[in-house]
Each structure stands twice: as C-alpha cells, then as structure tokens.
Amino acid sequence: MKMKKDKLIELKRAVDSVEIVDAHSHNIVALDSNYPFLKCFSDATGDALYNAPYTLNFKRGLRELTELYGPSLSLSLGLHTVLETRRSLGLEQSAITCFRAARVSTILIDDGIELDKMVDIEWHKKVVPMVGRILRVEHLAETILQKAADGTTWTLDSFMEIFTKELKSVADNVVAFKSMVACCSGLAINTEVTQKEAEEGLSGVLCAGNPIRISNKSFIDYIFMHALEVAQSYDLPMQIHMGFGDKDFDMMLANPLYLHNLLEDKRFTNSRLVLLHASYPFSKEASHLASAYPQVYLDFGFAIPKLSFHGMISSVNELLKLAPMNKVMFSTDAIAFAEAFYLGAKRAREVVFSVLHDAMVEGDLSITKAVAAVKDIFAENAKKFYKLHKLDVSSKDSDIEPHIPSPFIKEELHGSLKDSSTDSDVEPCISSYFQNEELYGSSKDVTLVRIIWIDASGQHRCRGVPRQRFYSFVKKHGIGLPRACMGISSISDYPVEDTTLTCSGLFTIVPDLSTKCRIPWAKQQEMVLANMCTKSGEPWEYCPREALRRISKILKDEFGLVMTAGFEVEFYLLESVIKNDKEEFESSDQCRKCHTAAFDAASPMLEEMLGYLQSLNITVDYLHKEAGKGQFEIGLPYTDCFRAADTLIYTREVIRKVGRKYGFHPTFLPKYSLDEWGCGSNVHISLSKNGINVFKASEGSSQYGISKIGQAFMSGVLDHLPAILAFTAPHPTSYERLYSKDWNGRVVSWQKENNYAKISTCRLPGADVVGHFVCPAFDACANPYLGLASILTAGIDGLRKDLSLAAPVDRESRVNQEDYRRLPDCLTDSLSALEEDTLFKDMMGENLMACIKAIRKAEINHYSEDEEPYKDLIYKF
C-alpha cells in the first residue's frame, strides 16, 4: 500500500515538531568536569571508550552536533570544534541551544548518579521549562548507611525507620521513585521475603565495608517492596532500570517475565511500574506485560541512540506489537551533557517516524491516529503517568521558552545567540496547552489572529487582528474595546442601561498566549483567548477569567486545593428548512440515545470533530448520540477548572464549524423546542491536592464515600445553590430545560448517581468511594468562567464554615418537600436568591454582580413579553 505524499508530510511535520517530555535522564555537568564528552556517543567505560570515535554512532552524532552549532563550523576539525563552541557559548547558553533545538519541554532527572562537578536540579530550570526529580531508592538506602558508617550499629528496624521517613519526606517533591533491582539482584523479586532474611542481608552489606554498596538480594527485595508500598500510598510510579548496558550483571535475570509474582500480588494492584530502556533485549516480553497488566508501562529510552538505527526500530516495533500506545513513553536517558539530550531526541524522532510510517503503509494506522500516537508517545502519556500538572512552570524568573512551536530553524537559533535583543514579529514561545504548531508549522504564514472573549451573557465574541499588528503590538499590549461590550445581553448588541457600562471609555483585551493555537479549519489563522484589563494593564473587575482565577487562588492559598472540572457538551445538529417564507429548524434524525444508526450516519462528521479537537490537544473521553432527535454529546476529561472552561469554549467552536460544514446548524441552546430534550453543559466537580483526588473518602472513613473536605465543599454548593443558578442557568429558557418532564429536583438536596438531580454524586468505578459530584444545572447560556467561579465561591464558604453534609434523598417524590428549601422556579427567583446571598458580591465583586443582575433582569423583561424572540436565540447559542 502506498501512502499519499500529503499524509507523509503531515506525519513528518508532527514527528519533527512535537514537544518532548523526557521521562528519564540525569544531571548535566559543568564545562570543566572530568566526565568524558565521548560518553555522548558511547556507554563504554575505561580504555574501551577511546574506540568510540571509530563507531558509526560517533560519526553521525558529531556531524549532527556540528550542524547544530553552526553551518560555518568545520566537520574536518572533528570533536575539537564542537567542544570549543560549547566553551565559547558557556554551559547555560549551550544547554539552552540543545534543549530548544530538541524541543524538549520537560526533563525528569534521576540524580542518584554522582558525577564530577554535576549541577543540581535547580540549575536545570534555567535551561528547560519544567524539571522534575526522580528518587533512586537504592541510592537513598546507601546514603543513609554511608552517613552512619562511623561505627553506628544498625538493626533492620532502625534502618527502615529512617529509610521510610526519608521516602515520605520527599514523596511530595518527586515525580517517581526508581529502583535498580533488575541490575542488582534480578527481577525474580521475593515478595514474601522475611524480616529475618532482610536482617541477615543488611548485616552482609555492612560487613562488606566502605563504600557501602547494596548487593544482597534479600535486603534489596525487602527495601524494594517497602519503597513500592510508599510509592503506591503517595500515588507515585516506580521506574525499574532494566539492566541494559550494565556489564557486571547477568542480564538474563533482568527478563521482565520474572515480575509475574509481583504483578499478581494483590497488595500492589494499584501500583504503577514503568520498565525503562525498552527492557532490551527483552522488548517482546515487556510488551506482553504491558498488554496483560494495567500497572505496567514502558519507556524506550537508552535503546535510543545506543543501538544501531535498525536496532532502534526493531526495539520500538517489538514494544508496540502488543503494548497499548497510551502506555509507551520516551526518554533520552541522557547524562552529563545537554548534547546527549539533543542527540537522543533527534534519533527518537527518526525512529518513531519510521515505525509509524510503516504502520500507516500497512493500513494499521490512519494519519489521525498516527499523529495522536506521536503526541502520546513523546509527551501526553508521560504527562498523565507522572502527573506533571503538579510541577510549577510559572516561574517569573525564567525567560526560557517552555515549548518550541515551530520546526527548528538554524537561522532562528543563531540569530538568537548573536543578538537576543533584536526586535522581531515572531511570537515568544509560551507554553500553550492548545498548541498545535507541530501539525501546521510556525506562525510565519498566519494572516489573521482571532482574539476571543466570552461576554456576560455567555456569547462567544471575537475580534480579528492581522498577523503583523498582532505580533508587533497586540500580543503584548492588547487591543481596546468599549466598556459596553461587557454590558451586552442576548437581546441586542446595545448595552443594558442599568449595568452602567456605556460606550464611553475603553478596556483592553490582552491575549493569553498560553491558549494561542492554529485554527484547524482555517490554517492561516490562529485563535487565542483573552483576559480583560484596564488601560494601565491591571485586571479589570468585570473580567470573568480574572474572577475564576482570583477565587481559585483563594482555594489554593487557604486550603491547598484545586477544583477540577470536566464538562459534558450536549448539542443539536439541526437542518434548516424554509416554511411559509420563514427559516425553521428540524431534527436531523429520528434516532434515540446511543442508537448505532445515528452514530453511523454522523461518523464522518464526528471523526472530523475529533480530529480538530486532537489537533488542539483537547482529549475526548467519549461521544455518543443523546436522547433528543439530532442531539449528540461529547465528554471532556477532568482538568483544573480554568483550563476546563478554556477547553469548553474551543470545543464549542469546533462543533459549530464542523456542523456547518456538513450542512447542519449546531445549537447548544438549553431548550430549542418544548417538544425535545434540553441541552446542558453538565459539569463534574472534584477537588485535588498535589494531583491527588481528595474529594473521595479514605476507605471506610465516610458513610457517603466522600471525604470531610469534599462534604464541606459540596455542602457549601448546596447551601448557595439557589443563587448559583443565576450563573449556571442564567437565561429564562434555562428553566424550561431544568423543569421539563425529563428532570426532577425542585428542592435543595442531593442524590446518589441520579443524572437528573440538581446535585448528584458519582462513585469511582469498582469502588465504594465517591470521586466527584455533578451539577447538571449548567448550560451554554452561562459564561463558563463565572459559572465555575460561583460553584467555587460556594464551596470555599462550605470549607470555611466546615459545613456538614445533609443526608441524600432517594427520590424527591418520597420526601416531604416542606422540609427542604425550594429551588428557584424561574430566573426571577434565582436573581432574588442572588440578591439575598451577599457571599457572591463579597467574593466576586460588587460591580460585576450588579452588571450580571442588570443583564438578567433585562432578559427576563424582554422574553416574558413574547415567545417570538426565543427563535433568535438559536443563532446565538
């Protein structure tokens, strides 16, 4: 099977430009370190290292480094010219050069190898945006024993007490533990090793003298098992070094199939193990384990670039034969030199391109799936596996680009090295979680940038700016808009009088460059979400994004928590027909919920939606046909609430565009027809601390399966629910959805796992604990930032007051409704509740609240007079 040239180019562009999360590496050393630079090209030691210049790997690597540092360098001068260039640039600038060229956005460092004049982990943050630490378990144990090698008498208990304390003290500050068990004593780990056996093993280690080196199998197995228990309790993964390259060890004992007993041990079913180095030469066996055991993941670092090119391809092919692609990660395993990171990343791209190209030629992968695999293997799998959202990348002291969005161009690199102060209209490389230049290249061919904001009535608005104007001025200083833009309702584009926001005076919309991305359907345009600022650059009090950001900070500062959210995006695909010279809309199909016929008919369109979302780095949990005729739903995954709102906006933009392309009119309106089911943006809410779900209860600690923190937070939401509806169900038509025949719930209460209750909890699969709660009373007329801010505000109040959670009800029809507060029947009642509830004015701002109330009152008055205006809403939401 031949592959079309455009598909080949698209795959090559994706591979060459994707960011890399280097999931396992080591410290860099100073320029004057005695660690030999030849180690960039060979893992040989001693005299054998001096044969490295005669290897193909050296010759190829030298050529690539010469090209990296400048076309003017002479390859004939050999390694000397590269070393001189490194010295002239200095350690920091040469490292920046390598990491930028390699498009490495994250490095995870195992600092358990002592190198001459190695720099600490903090230094690496100067040259790469995100840095995480990996703790080597055996190195920690040896360090503890070595510190007390002055005659201290050890017992197993005294050692384990200190060892455990040290493990737990660093658990919150590392991304993983790592064990050398495979190359120390083999993977046939004795899961039933006794304390006596371990005690004897410790005695043998101590008797061997200094320097301390742990080599006794029973003692190694014992501390490995214990470290794995600690890792599991802190939700940390365990890396296992698979022994490739260690000449002093019987490699046959590193066969991962020896892990069978450990993987079958029920104590460790929730652990996460990653087998490093492609498990070479046991790649096939490792692939089998990853396919058979949910806790096993793979990393093909170190096999690249140490093997021959065909050997690397063979190794990666073996891994992907059985292993799911969402369980395979990449690392350079680079050590000492930034150039090693560069060479490893470069070679990995070539190998992955070759492997995926062959898979496409064979018909195993489409271009969409191949591009998704590229992003998963090089970045997304590691981000999820190591929970990298816990790392702080917002350092104000760093001027290093966290992401290289365009293919590496030598002229750009050398220009920045020669004169970093030169004015340019090329955008700074700011990390964007919607970044998709790996598909479309750099921004140089962009003609227009759409700056998007969501007004107080929940409508998506934008202003287009030509590229030159955007990159020369607007990206930094923003663009002015009349203050009236935030006083507009869904009625017209005139400001509501009582908002006091008139056409006199300006505010500034300033692009949030972390959201900038290429528009998949308009490939010479970009879009970016905007913050609202005063003319002096301060956050504007009417800015919805600022409201959510400020209140999220309160939750973090006071309680150390982050609210996570995931939206269900319901929408109708309607067909426009002309009846009696008027445009009307009809359902596009007659199928009901989850019907396969509807899915088959819409598959090309749904696949295009998925493709566009993938290109924006938006993950989709599921999609299905909904209950309404012509209605579908896309489920978005959990993330921090701010990103969840951003993602929701871009998802709606994709749905609108693709639906129109296929001749449909997409609408998210809460109730476009009284005869049809409503449309919502049901939001799932949870709480996390250091990346761990803390909404769920510890086992057996709650009768509801909810933690005390979770109960207090949810109780606050229930307490303020009548007022919250003014934000989350903010339009008169919202209540036609909330109280139609398919809904129940007119009192303030909560239920267990009832999709139609106003607040409902959801258990984690296979567990008796609750992972999150759902607020279905959230629709597309809501500004998502303000809706989430209102829920967050109420939850914080519950935490501050340590509120107790009332008992759930089974069905409201079975309870005496007079015992409960009644929920608002309409928007008027919700506004009355908001007037009485001063919490939101205090937390979200008095002027913002006055603006929202004025807009809602104007809409109530307008839509209560005549039903005809409702027909216009289908064009707005």
PDB file of N, CA and C in Angstrom, residues 643-706:
ATOM      1  N   ARG A 643      -8.618  25.629  33.004  1.00  0.00           N
ATOM      2  CA  ARG A 643      -8.400  25.015  31.697  1.00  0.00           C
ATOM      3  C   ARG A 643      -9.679  24.350  31.199  1.00  0.00           C
ATOM      4  N   ALA A 644     -10.499  23.821  32.098  1.00  0.00           N
ATOM      5  CA  ALA A 644     -11.753  23.192  31.689  1.00  0.00           C
ATOM      6  C   ALA A 644     -12.646  24.189  30.964  1.00  0.00           C
ATOM      7  N   ALA A 645     -12.705  25.429  31.475  1.00  0.00           N
ATOM      8  CA  ALA A 645     -13.519  26.464  30.831  1.00  0.00           C
ATOM      9  C   ALA A 645     -12.940  26.815  29.461  1.00  0.00           C
ATOM     10  N   ASP A 646     -11.621  26.969  29.370  1.00  0.00           N
ATOM     11  CA  ASP A 646     -10.982  27.254  28.082  1.00  0.00           C
ATOM     12  C   ASP A 646     -11.286  26.152  27.075  1.00  0.00           C
ATOM     13  N   THR A 647     -11.166  24.914  27.537  1.00  0.00           N
ATOM     14  CA  THR A 647     -11.389  23.761  26.654  1.00  0.00           C
ATOM     15  C   THR A 647     -12.828  23.718  26.159  1.00  0.00           C
ATOM     16  N   LEU A 648     -13.771  24.028  27.038  1.00  0.00           N
ATOM     17  CA  LEU A 648     -15.190  24.042  26.656  1.00  0.00           C
ATOM     18  C   LEU A 648     -15.426  25.038  25.523  1.00  0.00           C
ATOM     19  N   ILE A 649     -14.815  26.199  25.617  1.00  0.00           N
ATOM     20  CA  ILE A 649     -15.010  27.237  24.592  1.00  0.00           C
ATOM     21  C   ILE A 649     -14.494  26.768  23.239  1.00  0.00           C
ATOM     22  N   TYR A 650     -13.283  26.230  23.221  1.00  0.00           N
ATOM     23  CA  TYR A 650     -12.727  25.772  21.952  1.00  0.00           C
ATOM     24  C   TYR A 650     -13.495  24.564  21.401  1.00  0.00           C
ATOM     25  N   THR A 651     -14.000  23.716  22.280  1.00  0.00           N
ATOM     26  CA  THR A 651     -14.787  22.562  21.827  1.00  0.00           C
ATOM     27  C   THR A 651     -16.054  23.030  21.122  1.00  0.00           C
ATOM     28  N   ARG A 652     -16.717  24.021  21.679  1.00  0.00           N
ATOM     29  CA  ARG A 652     -17.921  24.559  21.020  1.00  0.00           C
ATOM     30  C   ARG A 652     -17.580  25.178  19.670  1.00  0.00           C
ATOM     31  N   GLU A 653     -16.437  25.858  19.577  1.00  0.00           N
ATOM     32  CA  GLU A 653     -16.037  26.437  18.302  1.00  0.00           C
ATOM     33  C   GLU A 653     -15.854  25.343  17.252  1.00  0.00           C
ATOM     34  N   VAL A 654     -15.247  24.231  17.642  1.00  0.00           N
ATOM     35  CA  VAL A 654     -15.048  23.115  16.712  1.00  0.00           C
ATOM     36  C   VAL A 654     -16.399  22.545  16.271  1.00  0.00           C
ATOM     37  N   ILE A 655     -17.294  22.324  17.217  1.00  0.00           N
ATOM     38  CA  ILE A 655     -18.601  21.733  16.892  1.00  0.00           C
ATOM     39  C   ILE A 655     -19.367  22.632  15.930  1.00  0.00           C
ATOM     40  N   ARG A 656     -19.354  23.932  16.198  1.00  0.00           N
ATOM     41  CA  ARG A 656     -20.064  24.873  15.312  1.00  0.00           C
ATOM     42  C   ARG A 656     -19.507  24.803  13.884  1.00  0.00           C
ATOM     43  N   LYS A 657     -18.177  24.834  13.780  1.00  0.00           N
ATOM     44  CA  LYS A 657     -17.581  24.847  12.453  1.00  0.00           C
ATOM     45  C   LYS A 657     -17.864  23.565  11.689  1.00  0.00           C
ATOM     46  N   VAL A 658     -17.614  22.425  12.295  1.00  0.00           N
ATOM     47  CA  VAL A 658     -17.768  21.158  11.581  1.00  0.00           C
ATOM     48  C   VAL A 658     -19.231  20.909  11.246  1.00  0.00           C
ATOM     49  N   GLY A 659     -20.132  21.213  12.191  1.00  0.00           N
ATOM     50  CA  GLY A 659     -21.554  21.033  11.919  1.00  0.00           C
ATOM     51  C   GLY A 659     -21.999  21.841  10.717  1.00  0.00           C
ATOM     52  N   ARG A 660     -21.565  23.093  10.632  1.00  0.00           N
ATOM     53  CA  ARG A 660     -21.941  23.938   9.492  1.00  0.00           C
ATOM     54  C   ARG A 660     -21.354  23.417   8.192  1.00  0.00           C
ATOM     55  N   LYS A 661     -20.133  22.901   8.270  1.00  0.00           N
ATOM     56  CA  LYS A 661     -19.502  22.355   7.061  1.00  0.00           C
ATOM     57  C   LYS A 661     -20.338  21.229   6.468  1.00  0.00           C
ATOM     58  N   TYR A 662     -20.975  20.443   7.318  1.00  0.00           N
ATOM     59  CA  TYR A 662     -21.785  19.317   6.851  1.00  0.00           C
ATOM     60  C   TYR A 662     -23.248  19.699   6.636  1.00  0.00           C
ATOM     61  N   GLY A 663     -23.544  20.994   6.640  1.00  0.00           N
ATOM     62  CA  GLY A 663     -24.886  21.459   6.302  1.00  0.00           C
ATOM     63  C   GLY A 663     -25.857  21.530   7.455  1.00  0.00           C
ATOM     64  N   PHE A 664     -25.369  21.393   8.679  1.00  0.00           N
ATOM     65  CA  PHE A 664     -26.246  21.456   9.854  1.00  0.00           C
ATOM     66  C   PHE A 664     -26.096  22.803  10.563  1.00  0.00           C
ATOM     67  N   HIS A 665     -27.092  23.103  11.357  1.00  0.00           N
ATOM     68  CA  HIS A 665     -26.999  24.264  12.248  1.00  0.00           C
ATOM     69  C   HIS A 665     -26.823  23.719  13.669  1.00  0.00           C
ATOM     70  N   PRO A 666     -25.616  23.789  14.212  1.00  0.00           N
ATOM     71  CA  PRO A 666     -25.426  23.304  15.584  1.00  0.00           C
ATOM     72  C   PRO A 666     -25.954  24.321  16.593  1.00  0.00           C
ATOM     73  N   THR A 667     -26.571  23.837  17.645  1.00  0.00           N
ATOM     74  CA  THR A 667     -27.014  24.729  18.717  1.00  0.00           C
ATOM     75  C   THR A 667     -26.831  24.054  20.072  1.00  0.00           C
ATOM     76  N   PHE A 668     -26.476  24.878  21.040  1.00  0.00           N
ATOM     77  CA  PHE A 668     -26.311  24.420  22.421  1.00  0.00           C
ATOM     78  C   PHE A 668     -27.417  24.984  23.309  1.00  0.00           C
ATOM     79  N   LEU A 669     -28.405  25.598  22.706  1.00  0.00           N
ATOM     80  CA  LEU A 669     -29.472  26.272  23.446  1.00  0.00           C
ATOM     81  C   LEU A 669     -30.120  25.308  24.444  1.00  0.00           C
ATOM     82  N   PRO A 670     -30.348  25.758  25.687  1.00  0.00           N
ATOM     83  CA  PRO A 670     -30.889  24.839  26.705  1.00  0.00           C
ATOM     84  C   PRO A 670     -32.200  24.157  26.300  1.00  0.00           C
ATOM     85  N   LYS A 671     -33.040  24.872  25.539  1.00  0.00           N
ATOM     86  CA  LYS A 671     -34.318  24.272  25.121  1.00  0.00           C
ATOM     87  C   LYS A 671     -34.740  24.921  23.806  1.00  0.00           C
ATOM     88  N   TYR A 672     -34.296  24.324  22.705  1.00  0.00           N
ATOM     89  CA  TYR A 672     -34.633  24.942  21.415  1.00  0.00           C
ATOM     90  C   TYR A 672     -36.071  24.632  21.015  1.00  0.00           C
ATOM     91  N   SER A 673     -36.634  23.548  21.556  1.00  0.00           N
ATOM     92  CA  SER A 673     -38.009  23.158  21.268  1.00  0.00           C
ATOM     93  C   SER A 673     -38.628  22.563  22.524  1.00  0.00           C
ATOM     94  N   LEU A 674     -39.848  22.975  22.821  1.00  0.00           N
ATOM     95  CA  LEU A 674     -40.523  22.435  24.009  1.00  0.00           C
ATOM     96  C   LEU A 674     -40.822  20.951  23.858  1.00  0.00           C
ATOM     97  N   ASP A 675     -40.788  20.449  22.624  1.00  0.00           N
ATOM     98  CA  ASP A 675     -41.091  19.037  22.379  1.00  0.00           C
ATOM     99  C   ASP A 675     -39.847  18.152  22.437  1.00  0.00           C
ATOM    100  N   GLU A 676     -38.688  18.769  22.613  1.00  0.00           N
ATOM    101  CA  GLU A 676     -37.452  17.993  22.602  1.00  0.00           C
ATOM    102  C   GLU A 676     -36.728  18.084  23.948  1.00  0.00           C
ATOM    103  N   TRP A 677     -35.781  17.178  24.113  1.00  0.00           N
ATOM    104  CA  TRP A 677     -34.963  17.183  25.318  1.00  0.00           C
ATOM    105  C   TRP A 677     -34.089  18.434  25.350  1.00  0.00           C
ATOM    106  N   GLY A 678     -33.733  18.839  26.535  1.00  0.00           N
ATOM    107  CA  GLY A 678     -32.897  20.028  26.668  1.00  0.00           C
ATOM    108  C   GLY A 678     -31.424  19.734  26.416  1.00  0.00           C
ATOM    109  N   CYS A 679     -30.653  20.804  26.325  1.00  0.00           N
ATOM    110  CA  CYS A 679     -29.210  20.704  26.125  1.00  0.00           C
ATOM    111  C   CYS A 679     -28.505  21.336  27.313  1.00  0.00           C
ATOM    112  N   GLY A 680     -27.560  20.623  27.874  1.00  0.00           N
ATOM    113  CA  GLY A 680     -26.825  21.153  29.012  1.00  0.00           C
ATOM    114  C   GLY A 680     -25.324  21.112  28.804  1.00  0.00           C
ATOM    115  N   SER A 681     -24.641  21.714  29.751  1.00  0.00           N
ATOM    116  CA  SER A 681     -23.177  21.612  29.840  1.00  0.00           C
ATOM    117  C   SER A 681     -22.866  21.064  31.229  1.00  0.00           C
ATOM    118  N   ASN A 682     -23.484  19.920  31.523  1.00  0.00           N
ATOM    119  CA  ASN A 682     -23.336  19.337  32.857  1.00  0.00           C
ATOM    120  C   ASN A 682     -21.866  19.322  33.260  1.00  0.00           C
ATOM    121  N   VAL A 683     -21.580  19.786  34.476  1.00  0.00           N
ATOM    122  CA  VAL A 683     -20.189  19.878  34.901  1.00  0.00           C
ATOM    123  C   VAL A 683     -19.938  18.943  36.074  1.00  0.00           C
ATOM    124  N   HIS A 684     -18.855  18.187  35.968  1.00  0.00           N
ATOM    125  CA  HIS A 684     -18.430  17.262  37.019  1.00  0.00           C
ATOM    126  C   HIS A 684     -17.340  17.948  37.826  1.00  0.00           C
ATOM    127  N   ILE A 685     -17.495  17.965  39.137  1.00  0.00           N
ATOM    128  CA  ILE A 685     -16.617  18.742  40.016  1.00  0.00           C
ATOM    129  C   ILE A 685     -15.919  17.818  41.012  1.00  0.00           C
ATOM    130  N   SER A 686     -14.628  18.048  41.198  1.00  0.00           N
ATOM    131  CA  SER A 686     -13.896  17.328  42.233  1.00  0.00           C
ATOM    132  C   SER A 686     -12.839  18.252  42.821  1.00  0.00           C
ATOM    133  N   LEU A 687     -12.109  17.753  43.787  1.00  0.00           N
ATOM    134  CA  LEU A 687     -11.049  18.518  44.440  1.00  0.00           C
ATOM    135  C   LEU A 687      -9.768  17.697  44.424  1.00  0.00           C
ATOM    136  N   SER A 688      -8.659  18.366  44.197  1.00  0.00           N
ATOM    137  CA  SER A 688      -7.379  17.657  44.233  1.00  0.00           C
ATOM    138  C   SER A 688      -6.387  18.435  45.075  1.00  0.00           C
ATOM    139  N   LYS A 689      -5.424  17.697  45.605  1.00  0.00           N
ATOM    140  CA  LYS A 689      -4.332  18.285  46.364  1.00  0.00           C
ATOM    141  C   LYS A 689      -3.057  17.581  45.933  1.00  0.00           C
ATOM    142  N   ASN A 690      -2.133  18.331  45.408  1.00  0.00           N
ATOM    143  CA  ASN A 690      -0.893  17.753  44.874  1.00  0.00           C
ATOM    144  C   ASN A 690      -1.186  16.670  43.844  1.00  0.00           C
ATOM    145  N   GLY A 691      -2.232  16.912  43.045  1.00  0.00           N
ATOM    146  CA  GLY A 691      -2.571  15.979  41.990  1.00  0.00           C
ATOM    147  C   GLY A 691      -3.359  14.768  42.432  1.00  0.00           C
ATOM    148  N   ILE A 692      -3.714  14.684  43.699  1.00  0.00           N
ATOM    149  CA  ILE A 692      -4.435  13.520  44.232  1.00  0.00           C
ATOM    150  C   ILE A 692      -5.875  13.924  44.541  1.00  0.00           C
ATOM    151  N   ASN A 693      -6.812  13.083  44.142  1.00  0.00           N
ATOM    152  CA  ASN A 693      -8.227  13.335  44.408  1.00  0.00           C
ATOM    153  C   ASN A 693      -8.480  13.276  45.917  1.00  0.00           C
ATOM    154  N   VAL A 694      -8.869  14.389  46.497  1.00  0.00           N
ATOM    155  CA  VAL A 694      -9.157  14.422  47.934  1.00  0.00           C
ATOM    156  C   VAL A 694     -10.634  14.599  48.196  1.00  0.00           C
ATOM    157  N   PHE A 695     -11.441  14.554  47.136  1.00  0.00           N
ATOM    158  CA  PHE A 695     -12.896  14.576  47.340  1.00  0.00           C
ATOM    159  C   PHE A 695     -13.366  13.211  47.840  1.00  0.00           C
ATOM    160  N   LYS A 696     -12.730  12.175  47.355  1.00  0.00           N
ATOM    161  CA  LYS A 696     -13.121  10.825  47.759  1.00  0.00           C
ATOM    162  C   LYS A 696     -12.657  10.556  49.186  1.00  0.00           C
ATOM    163  N   ALA A 697     -13.402   9.719  49.867  1.00  0.00           N
ATOM    164  CA  ALA A 697     -13.060   9.369  51.240  1.00  0.00           C
ATOM    165  C   ALA A 697     -11.979   8.302  51.256  1.00  0.00           C
ATOM    166  N   SER A 698     -11.193   8.325  52.317  1.00  0.00           N
ATOM    167  CA  SER A 698     -10.328   7.185  52.569  1.00  0.00           C
ATOM    168  C   SER A 698     -11.229   6.014  52.902  1.00  0.00           C
ATOM    169  N   GLU A 699     -10.771   4.834  52.609  1.00  0.00           N
ATOM    170  CA  GLU A 699     -11.632   3.654  52.725  1.00  0.00           C
ATOM    171  C   GLU A 699     -12.248   3.538  54.116  1.00  0.00           C
ATOM    172  N   GLY A 700     -13.576   3.484  54.147  1.00  0.00           N
ATOM    173  CA  GLY A 700     -14.287   3.284  55.401  1.00  0.00           C
ATOM    174  C   GLY A 700     -14.409   4.508  56.276  1.00  0.00           C
ATOM    175  N   SER A 701     -13.984   5.680  55.772  1.00  0.00           N
ATOM    176  CA  SER A 701     -13.983   6.857  56.636  1.00  0.00           C
ATOM    177  C   SER A 701     -15.241   7.698  56.513  1.00  0.00           C
ATOM    178  N   SER A 702     -16.173   7.330  55.656  1.00  0.00           N
ATOM    179  CA  SER A 702     -17.373   8.138  55.474  1.00  0.00           C
ATOM    180  C   SER A 702     -18.524   7.259  55.019  1.00  0.00           C
ATOM    181  N   GLN A 703     -19.683   7.554  55.553  1.00  0.00           N
ATOM    182  CA  GLN A 703     -20.847   6.766  55.155  1.00  0.00           C
ATOM    183  C   GLN A 703     -21.291   7.090  53.730  1.00  0.00           C
ATOM    184  N   TYR A 704     -20.896   8.246  53.217  1.00  0.00           N
ATOM    185  CA  TYR A 704     -21.269   8.621  51.854  1.00  0.00           C
ATOM    186  C   TYR A 704     -20.153   8.348  50.849  1.00  0.00           C
ATOM    187  N   GLY A 705     -18.990   7.927  51.309  1.00  0.00           N
ATOM    188  CA  GLY A 705     -17.863   7.736  50.414  1.00  0.00           C
ATOM    189  C   GLY A 705     -17.186   9.027  50.023  1.00  0.00           C
ATOM    190  N   ILE A 706     -17.457  10.100  50.777  1.00  0.00           N
ATOM    191  CA  ILE A 706     -16.905  11.416  50.488  1.00  0.00           C
ATOM    192  C   ILE A 706     -16.046  11.846  51.673  1.00  0.00           C
TER     193      ILE A 706
END
